[in-house]
XYZ file of C-alpha atoms in Angstrom:
266
model
C 14.474 -7.807 10.716
C 12.051 -6.289 13.254
C 10.390 -8.642 15.699
C 6.710 -8.935 14.774
C 4.002 -10.990 16.468
C 0.328 -11.697 15.895
C -1.658 -10.800 19.005
C -4.738 -12.549 20.364
C -6.596 -11.177 23.350
C -7.691 -13.610 26.044
C -11.008 -11.762 26.116
C -11.473 -12.435 22.409
C -10.531 -16.066 22.857
C -13.573 -16.596 25.037
C -15.984 -14.417 23.095
C -18.242 -16.210 20.632
C -18.866 -12.924 18.827
C -15.164 -12.482 18.089
C -14.016 -16.087 17.761
C -13.650 -15.576 14.007
C -10.919 -13.006 14.671
C -9.002 -15.547 16.737
C -9.215 -18.049 13.893
C -8.108 -15.400 11.392
C -5.178 -14.358 13.576
C -4.053 -17.947 14.071
C -4.230 -18.649 10.332
C -2.365 -15.417 9.541
C 0.414 -16.231 11.993
C 0.851 -19.632 10.362
C 0.861 -18.093 6.868
C 3.460 -15.453 7.759
C 5.542 -17.649 10.036
C 4.990 -15.338 13.010
C 4.488 -16.237 16.673
C 1.094 -15.850 18.336
C 1.248 -13.872 21.573
C -1.471 -13.027 24.051
C -2.112 -9.287 23.820
C -1.870 -8.990 27.585
C 1.726 -10.276 27.470
C 3.033 -7.869 24.828
C 4.195 -5.208 27.287
C 6.843 -7.551 28.674
C 7.872 -8.975 25.305
C 10.750 -8.118 22.968
C 8.484 -7.526 19.971
C 8.657 -4.192 18.146
C 5.479 -4.459 16.060
C 2.247 -6.386 16.369
C -0.436 -7.473 13.928
C -3.923 -7.847 15.319
C -7.486 -8.168 14.103
C -9.506 -5.333 15.607
C -13.117 -4.343 15.148
C -12.228 -2.563 11.887
C -9.940 -5.200 10.423
C -6.284 -6.208 10.421
C -3.937 -3.556 11.807
C -0.218 -3.082 12.360
C 0.848 -1.351 15.551
C 4.164 -0.325 17.045
C 5.057 -1.291 20.590
C 7.623 1.498 20.868
C 7.062 4.564 23.085
C 5.513 7.575 21.393
C 3.932 5.682 18.517
C 0.986 7.191 16.646
C -1.417 4.293 16.918
C -2.216 1.389 14.587
C -2.578 1.562 10.823
C -4.963 -0.411 8.654
C -6.206 -0.256 5.088
C -9.536 1.558 5.118
C -10.789 2.751 1.757
C -13.931 4.131 3.406
C -12.211 6.387 5.928
C -13.975 9.774 5.657
C -10.822 11.726 4.776
C -9.818 9.337 2.026
C -13.378 8.876 0.776
C -13.639 12.654 0.356
C -10.482 12.668 -1.743
C -11.912 9.940 -3.977
C -15.163 11.823 -4.513
C -13.458 15.197 -4.984
C -12.872 15.342 -8.748
C -10.796 12.157 -8.918
C -10.390 12.461 -12.699
C -8.736 15.874 -12.342
C -6.218 14.840 -9.682
C -2.532 14.823 -10.554
C -2.180 11.050 -10.292
C -4.935 10.351 -12.818
C -3.602 13.010 -15.174
C -0.118 11.554 -14.807
C -1.180 8.066 -15.901
C -3.109 9.526 -18.837
C -6.761 9.170 -17.821
C -8.979 11.185 -20.152
C -12.395 10.811 -21.800
C -12.355 7.583 -23.770
C -8.954 6.574 -22.371
C -8.700 4.395 -19.257
C -5.220 2.856 -19.252
C -4.546 -0.520 -17.695
C -2.170 0.220 -14.816
C 0.415 -1.840 -12.981
C 1.027 -0.390 -9.510
C 4.378 -2.031 -8.851
C 4.859 -0.683 -5.297
C 1.350 -0.977 -3.904
C 1.979 -0.322 -0.189
C -1.371 0.374 1.475
C -3.125 0.674 -1.873
C -4.407 4.241 -1.751
C -3.001 5.305 -5.107
C -4.222 2.108 -6.749
C -7.685 2.705 -5.303
C -7.734 6.241 -6.720
C -6.810 4.906 -10.147
C -9.412 2.151 -9.947
C -12.060 4.659 -8.852
C -11.248 6.616 -12.016
C -12.056 3.459 -13.978
C -8.593 1.946 -14.547
C -8.114 -1.798 -14.250
C -5.219 -1.924 -11.788
C -2.811 -4.726 -10.956
C -1.101 -4.289 -7.579
C 2.263 -5.763 -6.615
C 3.506 -5.825 -3.031
C 6.577 -7.850 -2.090
C 6.421 -7.482 1.700
C 4.190 -10.172 3.173
C 2.997 -8.115 6.142
C 2.059 -5.072 4.063
C 0.463 -7.454 1.554
C -1.641 -8.972 4.354
C -2.836 -5.513 5.452
C -3.781 -4.566 1.900
C -5.446 -7.897 1.173
C -7.594 -7.498 4.281
C -8.599 -3.964 3.281
C -9.581 -5.043 -0.222
C -11.582 -7.963 1.147
C -13.516 -5.751 3.555
C -14.157 -3.186 0.828
C -15.518 -5.919 -1.444
C -18.335 -6.391 1.099
C -19.028 -2.671 1.557
C -22.579 -1.389 1.666
C -21.481 1.261 -0.842
C -21.748 -0.157 -4.358
C -19.151 2.330 -5.624
C -16.571 0.933 -3.209
C -17.360 -2.635 -4.279
C -17.106 -1.681 -7.953
C -13.773 0.038 -7.366
C -12.011 -2.836 -5.597
C -13.363 -5.211 -8.249
C -10.949 -3.413 -10.599
C -7.985 -4.149 -8.284
C -6.002 -7.400 -8.409
C -3.301 -7.932 -5.767
C -0.268 -10.229 -5.916
C 2.533 -10.905 -3.427
C 5.558 -10.510 -5.695
C 8.343 -8.052 -6.509
C 8.448 -6.092 -9.752
C 11.666 -7.849 -10.776
C 10.070 -11.274 -10.355
C 6.866 -10.149 -12.067
C 8.806 -8.755 -15.042
C 10.324 -12.175 -15.739
C 7.026 -13.326 -17.288
C 7.231 -10.386 -19.756
C 3.799 -8.871 -18.985
C 2.610 -5.699 -20.720
C 0.558 -2.848 -19.224
C -0.297 0.573 -20.587
C 1.200 2.289 -17.542
C 3.551 1.233 -14.761
C 3.185 3.308 -11.583
C 5.993 3.493 -9.014
C 5.866 5.058 -5.566
C 9.122 3.998 -3.854
C 9.265 4.381 -0.093
C 11.140 7.549 0.788
C 12.224 8.442 4.334
C 10.652 11.068 6.536
C 13.281 13.319 8.095
C 11.210 13.743 11.217
C 7.829 12.924 12.658
C 5.591 15.904 12.076
C 1.993 16.818 11.359
C 2.856 16.750 7.655
C 3.898 13.088 7.823
C 0.715 11.047 7.834
C 0.433 8.370 10.492
C 0.235 5.437 8.092
C 3.271 6.592 6.124
C 5.312 7.243 9.279
C 4.483 3.794 10.633
C 5.441 2.102 7.377
C 8.643 4.104 7.168
C 9.651 3.069 10.681
C 8.769 -0.536 9.876
C 10.751 -0.569 6.625
C 13.734 1.077 8.323
C 14.014 -2.157 10.278
C 13.532 -4.429 7.264
C 16.430 -5.814 5.281
C 14.181 -6.186 2.249
C 12.696 -2.707 2.339
C 11.693 -1.394 -1.061
C 14.808 -0.306 -2.898
C 14.810 1.970 -5.886
C 17.638 0.253 -7.756
C 16.391 -1.373 -10.952
C 12.739 -0.456 -10.533
C 12.711 2.011 -13.388
C 14.489 -0.245 -15.865
C 12.134 -3.123 -15.022
C 9.162 -0.801 -15.444
C 10.323 0.206 -18.934
C 10.182 -3.421 -20.071
C 6.494 -3.603 -19.118
C 4.997 -0.192 -19.971
C 3.436 0.288 -23.415
C 2.764 4.008 -23.001
C 4.366 5.487 -19.916
C 6.026 4.963 -16.557
C 4.912 7.271 -13.745
C 7.086 7.781 -10.656
C 5.855 9.571 -7.542
C 8.687 11.494 -5.874
C 9.194 13.980 -3.032
C 9.058 17.465 -4.494
C 12.809 18.122 -4.244
C 14.112 14.583 -4.651
C 16.589 13.776 -7.425
C 15.375 12.003 -10.537
C 14.988 8.271 -10.085
C 18.081 6.405 -11.267
C 19.370 9.821 -12.460
C 17.060 9.668 -15.475
C 15.178 12.842 -16.412
C 11.457 12.329 -17.138
C 9.622 13.404 -20.275
C 7.578 15.807 -18.146
C 6.491 16.389 -14.544
C 3.295 17.214 -12.692
C 4.007 18.919 -9.366
C 2.034 19.368 -6.168
C 2.703 20.954 -2.785
C 4.922 18.220 -1.360
C 5.354 15.658 -4.130
C 5.542 15.354 -7.878
C 4.829 12.844 -10.629
C 7.660 12.197 -13.068
C 6.280 10.842 -16.346
C 8.419 8.827 -18.761
C 6.677 8.370 -22.109
C 7.574 4.990 -23.634
C 5.347 4.809 -26.687
C-alpha cells in the first residue's frame, strides 16, 4: 500500500482565516487512519502521496519527481463545465444509458472515481447513486460534491442534489439486492505511458491505484451488475480493449479513444 499522509502547513496552523482547514485535515486524518505531517517536513519523509486542504478544496498530490500536480474534484472547472453545457443529452454516455425525452433512468455508478461521469448523468436529469470503495478517492469525491452543493450556480447545486455517494464496493452493495434501471461501470484501466492524451487526474489515480492492493478489479463486476440492472448495464472501455469478462455486449457506442459497451437486460 502506498504511504499517504495528511499535510498541515505551519502557516495555516497560525492563520485564523484558514484554521478551518486545519480542523478538517485533522478530522480527515483520524477518519482515514492516516498520519498528520507538517507540509514543510514532507520533502524529507518517506511518503509517496499527500492529501491536503488547499484554497480550492481537498486534493491528492504525488511527492514523486516529475508529477503533474495535485488533483481534486471540481465540477465547476471551465473545461468540464463546458462539456456539461455542450449538448449533454446528445453525448455518448447519456445515449448509452438510455436518456431520451420522457425517459430519465435511475443510474447506479458502481465505480464512481472522481465522479465526472456521474455528474454528467445527473446534469442530464438522472438520479444517480455513486459507489466508491477506496476511502481516499471517496474523500476527494465527497469534498467535491459538498463544495458543489454550495455553488453560486443553481444548476450545479441542482445537479449534485441528484447524486448520492456511498463508501462501499459493488459486491457488498449487491448483497442487499437493490434494483436500478442502469448500472454504469468504468473500471480503472492502465495508461501505457504519460502523455498529453492521458489527463492529469486519470494519470494520478492510475499511479495511485498501481500501488494499492485493493485497486479496482474487473473480476465479478459485470455479473454483480446484472443482478441489479432492470434495463441495461453500460461499461466504459478503452477503444481497443477486449470485452469485459469476455462477454460481448448487445451493442456499442464508440468515440475517439473509448467506447461504451451496452448490455440490455430487460
